[in-house]
Amino acid sequence: PIGVFDSGLGGLSAVAALSSLLPGEDVVYFGDTGRVPYGTRSKAAILQYARQDVAFLKRQGVKLIIAACGTVSSVAGEVGRGCGLPFVGVVEPTAAAAAAATRSGRVGVIGTAATVRSGAYEQAIHALLPAAQVFCRPCGLFVQMVEEGFTSPRDPVVQAVCRRYLQPLVAERLDVLILGCTHFPLLREAIGEVMGPGVQLIDSGRAAAEYAAGLLRQKGLLSGREVGGTSSFFVSDRTPAFCEVADRFLGRPITEVTQVRWE
Ligand code: DGL
């Protein structure tokens, strides 16, 4: 299988993209729901969690690992790169998609506090487009809102938080906004309403899934099946919201979720 992990539910945006791109591939997903959010933690804690997440997926015998988490990819990418398996984080593929999409060179990035503090997206965008102007804002509450199922663009709470976080970015006249945290695609509609139709939103989970699909093809690691891939879901805490929100992420019901117990 392909291994995918995140601090919680957000990485399911990458699983949804993988299922549409490579419907014949098996996927093992791990969501560290017992320790979400990562984005408010220290680098030392994020490194430790990332090591455990990667080790768990390796024990499942995966052929490639996707860190479908902006925070891990920005702060602890070295854990994945040193894991001995093909590894894909979200930062580089998403920066490449944004660099290809922007016309004005004015690119926004929203993510967790740890992601924004790391400067990883700016660095990756500037490596491709040195003249780009990059505007970053942490939007940590979005993670908690998604984990709790607050995603409707009609919900006044969602609208108020989106306006509060995004208004300063509206003033920057962006043409591309990176959803640099994999939880944020569930708020796409609400974010789009504040940013306006002239701003293209780039989904980091999807960008990572597309990159991973290309890498598997290039390395000859695809299963060869066109359909019938299975998905298994593991979490570190079976939270009441998991299945409900997961269904919305994936657009299909999740029937079985296994709880992992750390030693
Ligand atoms: N999906 C994670 C990310 O992309 C959520 C962050 C968190 O756990 O705070 O950053």
Coordinates of C-alpha atoms and ligand atoms in Angstrom, one line a residue:
P1 CA 0.0 0.0 0.0
I2 CA 0.8 3.7 -0.1
G3 CA 1.2 5.1 3.4
V4 CA -0.4 8.5 4.2
F5 CA -0.3 10.3 7.5
D6 CA -1.4 13.5 9.2
S7 CA -1.9 14.9 12.7
G8 CA -5.7 14.3 12.2
L9 CA -8.2 14.3 9.5
G10 CA -6.6 16.8 7.1
G11 CA -4.5 14.2 5.2
L12 CA -7.7 12.6 4.0
S13 CA -7.7 15.3 1.4
A14 CA -4.7 13.6 -0.1
V15 CA -6.4 10.2 0.2
A16 CA -9.4 11.5 -1.7
A17 CA -7.1 12.8 -4.5
L18 CA -5.2 9.5 -4.5
S19 CA -8.4 7.5 -4.9
S20 CA -9.4 9.5 -7.9
L21 CA -5.9 9.5 -9.5
L22 CA -5.0 5.9 -8.7
P23 CA -8.2 3.9 -8.0
G24 CA -6.3 0.6 -8.1
E25 CA -3.9 1.4 -5.3
D26 CA -4.3 0.3 -1.7
V27 CA -3.8 3.1 0.9
V28 CA -3.1 2.9 4.6
Y29 CA -3.9 6.1 6.4
F30 CA -2.8 7.1 9.9
G31 CA -4.4 10.1 11.6
D32 CA -2.8 11.1 15.0
T33 CA -6.2 12.2 16.3
G34 CA -5.0 11.7 19.9
R35 CA -2.4 14.5 19.5
V36 CA -3.8 16.9 17.0
P37 CA -3.1 19.8 16.5
Y38 CA 0.6 19.6 15.7
G39 CA 0.8 23.2 14.5
T40 CA 0.9 24.8 17.9
R41 CA 3.8 22.5 19.2
S42 CA 7.5 22.9 19.4
K43 CA 9.9 21.6 16.7
A44 CA 11.1 18.9 19.1
A45 CA 7.6 17.6 19.7
I46 CA 6.7 17.6 15.9
L47 CA 9.9 15.7 15.1
Q48 CA 9.1 13.1 17.7
Y49 CA 5.5 12.6 16.5
A50 CA 6.7 12.5 12.8
R51 CA 9.2 9.7 13.7
Q52 CA 6.4 7.7 15.3
D53 CA 4.0 8.3 12.5
V54 CA 6.6 7.2 9.9
A55 CA 7.6 4.2 11.9
F56 CA 4.0 3.1 12.2
L57 CA 3.5 3.2 8.4
K58 CA 6.7 1.4 7.8
R59 CA 5.4 -1.4 10.0
Q60 CA 2.4 -1.6 7.7
G61 CA 4.8 -2.5 4.8
V62 CA 4.1 0.6 2.7
K63 CA 6.0 1.3 -0.5
L64 CA 5.9 5.1 -0.3
I65 CA 5.0 7.6 2.4
I66 CA 3.1 10.9 2.0
A67 CA 3.3 13.3 4.9
A68 CA -0.1 14.8 4.1
C69 CA 0.5 17.4 6.8
G70 CA 1.8 20.9 6.1
T71 CA 3.3 21.1 9.6
V72 CA 5.3 17.9 9.4
S73 CA 6.4 18.7 5.9
S74 CA 7.6 22.2 6.8
V75 CA 9.1 21.5 10.2
A76 CA 10.1 17.8 10.2
G77 CA 10.6 16.9 6.5
E78 CA 14.0 15.4 7.3
V79 CA 12.3 12.5 9.2
G80 CA 10.6 11.5 6.0
R81 CA 13.6 12.1 3.7
G82 CA 15.7 9.8 6.0
C83 CA 13.1 7.0 6.3
G84 CA 14.6 4.8 3.7
L85 CA 11.4 4.8 1.5
P86 CA 10.3 7.1 -1.3
F87 CA 8.8 10.1 0.6
V88 CA 6.6 13.0 -0.5
G89 CA 5.8 16.0 1.7
V90 CA 3.3 18.7 0.7
V91 CA 5.6 21.8 0.5
E92 CA 7.5 21.3 -2.8
P93 CA 4.7 19.9 -4.9
T94 CA 2.3 22.7 -3.7
A95 CA 4.9 25.4 -4.3
A96 CA 5.4 24.1 -7.8
A97 CA 1.6 24.2 -8.5
A98 CA 1.5 27.7 -7.1
A99 CA 4.5 28.9 -9.1
A100 CA 2.8 27.4 -12.3
A101 CA -0.5 29.1 -11.5
T102 CA 0.5 32.6 -10.6
R103 CA 0.5 35.4 -13.2
S104 CA 1.2 38.3 -10.9
G105 CA 3.8 36.6 -8.7
R106 CA 1.8 37.6 -5.6
V107 CA 1.2 34.4 -3.7
G108 CA -0.4 33.9 -0.4
V109 CA 0.1 31.0 2.0
I110 CA -2.1 30.0 4.9
G111 CA -1.1 27.2 7.3
T112 CA -0.5 26.5 11.0
A113 CA 1.7 28.7 13.2
A114 CA 4.5 26.2 13.0
T115 CA 4.3 26.0 9.2
V116 CA 4.4 29.8 8.8
R117 CA 7.2 30.1 11.3
S118 CA 9.3 27.6 9.4
G119 CA 9.5 29.7 6.3
A120 CA 9.4 26.5 4.2
Y121 CA 6.8 27.6 1.7
E122 CA 8.5 31.0 1.0
Q123 CA 11.8 29.2 0.5
A124 CA 10.2 26.6 -1.9
I125 CA 8.4 29.3 -3.9
H126 CA 11.4 31.5 -4.1
A127 CA 13.5 28.6 -5.3
L128 CA 11.2 28.4 -8.3
L129 CA 10.2 32.1 -8.7
P130 CA 12.9 34.3 -7.1
A131 CA 10.9 37.5 -7.8
A132 CA 7.6 36.2 -6.2
Q133 CA 6.1 38.2 -3.4
V134 CA 4.9 35.7 -0.7
F135 CA 2.4 36.7 2.0
C136 CA 2.0 34.2 4.8
R137 CA -0.6 34.0 7.6
P138 CA -1.1 31.4 10.3
C139 CA -4.7 30.3 10.6
G140 CA -4.5 27.7 13.4
L141 CA -8.2 27.8 14.4
F142 CA -9.1 26.4 11.0
V143 CA -7.6 23.0 12.1
Q144 CA -9.8 22.8 15.2
M145 CA -12.9 24.0 13.3
V146 CA -12.4 21.2 10.7
E147 CA -11.7 18.5 13.3
E148 CA -15.0 19.6 15.0
G149 CA -17.0 19.7 11.7
F150 CA -17.4 23.4 11.5
T151 CA -17.0 23.8 7.8
S152 CA -20.3 25.2 6.3
P153 CA -19.8 28.5 4.5
R154 CA -23.2 29.4 5.7
D155 CA -22.2 29.1 9.4
P156 CA -21.7 32.6 10.9
V157 CA -18.8 31.3 13.1
V158 CA -17.0 30.0 10.0
Q159 CA -17.6 33.2 8.2
A160 CA -16.4 35.3 11.1
V161 CA -13.1 33.3 11.6
C162 CA -12.4 33.3 7.8
R163 CA -12.9 37.1 7.6
R164 CA -10.7 37.7 10.7
Y165 CA -7.8 35.6 9.3
L166 CA -8.1 36.4 5.6
Q167 CA -9.0 40.1 5.4
P168 CA -5.3 41.2 5.5
L169 CA -4.6 38.9 2.6
V170 CA -7.4 40.3 0.5
A171 CA -5.6 43.6 0.6
E172 CA -2.5 42.1 -0.9
R173 CA -4.1 41.5 -4.3
L174 CA -3.0 37.9 -4.6
D175 CA -3.9 35.8 -7.6
V176 CA -3.0 32.5 -5.9
L177 CA -3.5 31.3 -2.3
I178 CA -1.9 28.1 -1.0
L179 CA -4.0 26.1 1.4
G180 CA -0.8 25.1 3.1
C181 CA -2.5 22.9 5.7
T182 CA -4.3 19.8 4.5
H183 CA -7.3 20.5 6.7
F184 CA -8.1 23.7 4.9
P185 CA -9.7 22.2 1.7
L186 CA -12.8 21.5 3.8
L187 CA -13.1 25.2 4.3
R188 CA -12.5 25.9 0.6
E189 CA -15.9 27.4 -0.1
A190 CA -15.8 29.7 2.9
I191 CA -12.2 30.8 2.2
G192 CA -13.1 31.4 -1.5
E193 CA -16.0 33.6 -0.5
V194 CA -13.7 35.9 1.5
M195 CA -10.8 35.9 -1.1
G196 CA -13.0 36.4 -4.1
P197 CA -13.2 34.7 -7.5
G198 CA -9.9 36.2 -8.8
V199 CA -7.8 34.1 -6.3
Q200 CA -7.0 30.5 -7.3
L201 CA -6.9 28.2 -4.2
I202 CA -4.2 25.5 -4.3
D203 CA -5.0 22.3 -2.3
S204 CA -1.7 21.0 -0.8
G205 CA -3.1 17.4 -0.2
R206 CA -4.0 17.1 -3.9
A207 CA -0.7 18.6 -5.1
A208 CA 1.2 16.0 -2.9
A209 CA -1.0 13.1 -4.2
E210 CA -0.4 14.2 -7.8
Y211 CA 3.3 14.3 -7.2
A212 CA 3.3 10.9 -5.4
A213 CA 1.4 9.3 -8.4
G214 CA 4.1 10.6 -10.8
L215 CA 6.9 9.3 -8.5
L216 CA 5.3 5.8 -8.2
R217 CA 4.9 5.7 -12.0
Q218 CA 8.5 6.8 -12.5
K219 CA 9.9 4.2 -10.0
G220 CA 7.8 1.4 -11.4
L221 CA 6.0 1.0 -8.1
L222 CA 2.4 1.1 -9.2
S223 CA 0.3 -2.0 -8.5
G224 CA -0.8 -2.5 -12.1
R225 CA -4.4 -2.6 -11.1
E226 CA -6.8 0.0 -12.6
V227 CA -9.6 -0.4 -10.0
G228 CA -10.4 -2.1 -6.7
G229 CA -7.8 -0.4 -4.4
T230 CA -8.6 -0.7 -0.7
S231 CA -8.2 1.9 2.0
S232 CA -7.5 1.2 5.7
F233 CA -7.8 3.8 8.4
F234 CA -5.9 4.0 11.7
V235 CA -6.1 6.7 14.3
S236 CA -4.5 7.2 17.7
D237 CA -7.8 8.2 19.3
R238 CA -11.2 7.3 18.0
T239 CA -12.8 10.7 18.3
P240 CA -16.6 11.0 17.8
A241 CA -16.1 13.4 14.8
F242 CA -13.7 11.2 12.9
C243 CA -16.1 9.1 10.8
E244 CA -18.5 11.9 10.2
V245 CA -15.9 14.4 9.1
A246 CA -13.9 11.7 7.3
D247 CA -17.0 10.9 5.2
R248 CA -17.2 14.5 4.1
F249 CA -13.5 14.6 3.2
L250 CA -13.6 11.4 1.2
G251 CA -17.1 11.7 -0.3
R252 CA -17.8 8.1 0.8
P253 CA -18.5 6.5 4.1
I254 CA -15.7 5.0 6.2
T255 CA -16.9 1.8 7.8
E256 CA -13.9 0.7 9.7
V257 CA -11.3 2.6 11.8
T258 CA -8.7 0.9 13.9
Q259 CA -7.3 2.5 17.0
V260 CA -3.5 2.3 17.4
R261 CA -2.0 2.2 20.9
W262 CA 1.5 3.6 21.3
E263 CA 3.7 1.5 23.6
Ligands
DGL1 N1 -3.1 18.9 8.5 C1 -2.1 19.5 9.4 C2 -1.3 20.5 8.5 O1 -1.3 20.4 7.4 C3 -2.8 20.0 10.5 C4 -2.0 20.8 11.4 C5 -2.1 20.6 12.9 O2 -2.2 19.5 13.3 O3 -2.0 21.6 13.6 O4 -0.6 21.3 9.0

